[in-house]
C-alpha angles and dihedrals in degrees: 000000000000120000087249094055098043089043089052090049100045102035110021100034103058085049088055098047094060103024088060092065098039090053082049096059087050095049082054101052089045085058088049090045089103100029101045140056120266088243093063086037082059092046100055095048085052085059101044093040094055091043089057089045091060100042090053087056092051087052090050090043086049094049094052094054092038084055088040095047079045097056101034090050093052095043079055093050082050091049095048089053105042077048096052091048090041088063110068087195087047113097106243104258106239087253093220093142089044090056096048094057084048088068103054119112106250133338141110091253078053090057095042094049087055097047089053097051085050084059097049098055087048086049096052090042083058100054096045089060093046085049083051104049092043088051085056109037087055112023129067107245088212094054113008089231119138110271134230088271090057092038084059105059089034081060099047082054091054090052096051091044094047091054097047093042095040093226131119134247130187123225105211116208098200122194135177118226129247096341095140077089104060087057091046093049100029102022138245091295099054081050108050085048083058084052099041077047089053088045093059104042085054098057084039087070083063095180119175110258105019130104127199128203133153127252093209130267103028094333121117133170141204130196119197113197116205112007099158150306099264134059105231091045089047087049095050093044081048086056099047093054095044085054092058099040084057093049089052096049104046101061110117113277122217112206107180093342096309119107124221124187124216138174121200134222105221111185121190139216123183123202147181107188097257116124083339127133135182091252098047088050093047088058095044099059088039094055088054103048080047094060092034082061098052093049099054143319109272105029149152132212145169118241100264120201089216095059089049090054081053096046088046090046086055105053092042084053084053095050083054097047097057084046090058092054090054099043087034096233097166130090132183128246123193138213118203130247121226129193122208099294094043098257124152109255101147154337137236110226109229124205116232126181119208101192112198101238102018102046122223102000101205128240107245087058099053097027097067092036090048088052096051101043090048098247096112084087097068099032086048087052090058103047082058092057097038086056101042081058084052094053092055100054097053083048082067090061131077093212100052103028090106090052113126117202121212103211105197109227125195114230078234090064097031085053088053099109096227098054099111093053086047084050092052092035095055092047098042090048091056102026099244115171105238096212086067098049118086129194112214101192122174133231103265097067083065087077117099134026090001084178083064094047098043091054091046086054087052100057085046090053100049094057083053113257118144118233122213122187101218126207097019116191092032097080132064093247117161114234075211096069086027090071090047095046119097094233122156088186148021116199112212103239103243095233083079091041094053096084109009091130091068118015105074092197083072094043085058091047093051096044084057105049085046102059095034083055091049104039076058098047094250123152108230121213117177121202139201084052095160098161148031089253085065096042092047098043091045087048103048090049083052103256111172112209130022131213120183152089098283091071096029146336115232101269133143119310095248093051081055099051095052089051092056095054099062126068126306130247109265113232096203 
């Protein structure tokens, strides 16, 4: 009802009501005026002049409530809407009332009314920030998906449910494979619209009690909440849906017209809230995509607790490796070098790790681990320090002075941008002669910008350093980039050198390697020679160098000096 018409009906009418009759009666006594007596003329204004004296009170009483019900009305409209701001869970009114007593034209309710719609859009400012954080604190920005923050304490909820409710649930780790290559040959957004792809077909499945969120990178995770009572039935149903989850995710993907094709690990973990945590649950999935991985792209494994004591006795050989650069726990060790006729020319320096409590830790257990965790760089650093020292000592001496040693790099530590300045630092800081220092790289650090590599050997090579290409036949080397490579060796992988003396496939290897090595002007050095077969089969095929057990074990320098000295192996 509009204010005109509330004021009419609560004010005027009732006037009107009694003044009418009352300017009736008056009407009335102008007409007698003439007919009647004065008395009855006096009688009749009375009349007409208390009924329009009443009618005027009911008008004033009308209009008071009418201002009172007003103004009421309008300080409950405030109230409401002091009330609504006041609770953060409440929905904002929509404040229309609000706005139109803002716009009246003075007045304290016109003040308050602005400052509260000051404070709703402040509100409202306010909980669009809060929406916002929380969005971002526990969903993924790429995929909207909920993020490892949300899956954990869906996860918490799952364990608590499948207690009380004594079923089981599985926890899926699931990682694409290799698709650290995607981002290396089509870049990170290629790779990020594959993800946001992944991401789709995922909450496409839409199954009644899983939820699906992403890890980060390309890592994703499901939690299925009651599969069943018993162990073996929750596995199978576990299985089932794994497998699902694998057949939607392989189809081929198209990313701005171009198909790529992925397959997906997926590891599982079952649980039924007993002695379980989020944690344990996490590695335990994590374990088993990582074995799934090993076994095969595409696969699909169990959480296994054998794979989790390997993975634990991983990480607590990494804490002591990075305790062992620090404490510099390592030494080198050396095998000689021979040349045709069986005479000293070189070592190879060969890592070794003592560890205080374990003994010798072998190489094929730290170096891999070293590679994958990074450390390899430093270690790596100081193997080329340790050696250069080395080098130099056998300089101050007549009878080693024309010793060469061969120092192994990892394409991880050749790649680092400032490898050349550690080199020459290395050398300048203990005096080595560079002539005398070789680099045996293998042929995985040929992968990448090989402009960039080849220009990186160069500078190496200007300052004097020797390069050898070690393990050669094992990589996936192009001949095409070998020719182009500066390399003064290539060192015959010993794979191909173990029974060469009876398996012709590797003498035809070997033959092979041989000439290709000569018709470039390469020198040759095969290792893994262990007997006189080897030695005589690789010289009379005109090796050039020879690395093996049969001419010395890796031990101290001074134990292979003093080798050296004495007479040489006879090859007759």
């Amino acid at each position: 009802m509009k204010p005109t018409q509330s004021l009419f009906k609560m004010f005027l009418l009732p006037i009107l009501m009694v003044a009418l009759p009352a300017l009736l009666l008056m009407t009335i006594a102008m007409e007698m005026r003439g007919k009647q007596s004065l008395d009855k003329l006096d009688t009749i204004a009375q009349v007409a002049t208390i009924w329009l004296g009443i009618g005027v009170m009911i008008g004033l009483i009308g209009a008071a409530f009418f201002f009172v019900w007003r103004s009421n009305k309008r300080l409950m409209i405030i109230g409401d809407a002091i009330l609504s701001l006041a609770n953060s869970q409440q929905q904002l009114s929509n404040f229309q009332a609000i706005e139109q007593l803002s716009r009246q034209r003075s007045g304290s309710l016109k003040r308050i009314a602005i400052a509260l719609m000051t404070f709703q859009d402040a509100e409202k400012q306010r909980k669009e920030a809060e929406c916002k954080i929380h969005r971002l604190a526990y969903y993924d920005t790429l995929t909207q998906l909920p993020n490892w923050q949300l899956m954990k304490e869906h996860l918490q909820h799952s364990l608590d449910t499948s207690q009380q409710t004594d079923t089981y649930g599985a926890l899926i780790y699931i990682d694409v494979d290799d698709f650290k290559r995607i981002n290396d040959s089509c870049g990170h957004r290629m790779g990020d619209k594959l993800l946001q792809q992944i991401a789709e077909r995922l909450t496409g499945l839409r199954v009644e009690g899983t939820t699906i969120g992403r890890l980060g990178s390309d890592e994703f995770m499901v939690i299925i909440d009651g599969l069943a009572n018993e162990q073996l039935k929750a596995a199978e149903k576990a299985e089932l849906f794994a497998a699902q989850l694998q057949q939607t995710l392989s189809p081929c993907y198209s990313v701005e017209n171009k198909k790529h094709f992925l397959s997906v690990s997926l590891g599982i973990a079952l649980f039924n809230g007993v002695q379980e945590s989020i944690d344990s649950l996490f590695q335990y999935s994590n374990a088993a995509v990582h074995l799934a991985k090993l076994t095969s792209p595409n696969g699909l494994r169990f959480y296994d607790p054998v794979v989790q004591a390997e993975l634990e006795a991983k990480t607590a050989l990494e804490h002591d490796l990075r305790l062992a650069i620090e404490r510099q726990e390592f030494i080198l060790v050396y095998q000689s070098q021979v040349d045709s006729i069986g005479q000293v020319i070189g070592a190879e320096a060969l890592i070794r790790w003592e560890h205080p409590s374990n003994g010798f830790v072998s190489p094929g257990t730290f170096i891999p681990l070293a590679e994958e965790t990074g450390l390899i760089v430093p270690i790596g650093n100081w193997v080329l320090e340790a050696a250069c020292e080395q080098l130099v000592a056998w300089a101050n001496d007549e009878r080693t002075k024309h010793l060469t040693l061969a120092v192994n790099v990892s394409a991880k530590q050749f790649q680092q941008p400032d490898f050349v300045d550690t080199v020459c630092a290395s050398l300048s800081k203990s005096g080595a002669l560079a002539h005398r220092l070789k680099l045996e790289l293998t042929e995985s650090t040929m992968i990448g910008k090989i402009d960039n590599i080849i220009a990186r050997m160069h500078q190496l090579k200007s300052l004097g350093v020797s390069f050898s290409l070690d393990d050669f036949g094992t990589g996936y080397s192009s001949l095409q980039y070998l020719k182009r490579l500066p390399l003064d060796q290539i060192k015959i992988d010993q794979s191909f050198v173990f029974n060469l003396h009876k398996d012709t496939d590797d003498k035809a290897i070997v033959q092979t390697i041989i000439a290709m090595g000569r018709s470039l002007g390469l020198q040759v050095i095969a290792e893994g020679v262990e007997n006189k077969e080897h030695w005589r089969y690789l010289s009379e095929h005109q090796c050039h160098a020879f690395q093996g057990y049969y001419f010395c074990k890796p031990i101290s320098a001074n134990e292979m000096v003093q080798r050296s000295l004495g007479p040489p192996p006879m090859l007759a």
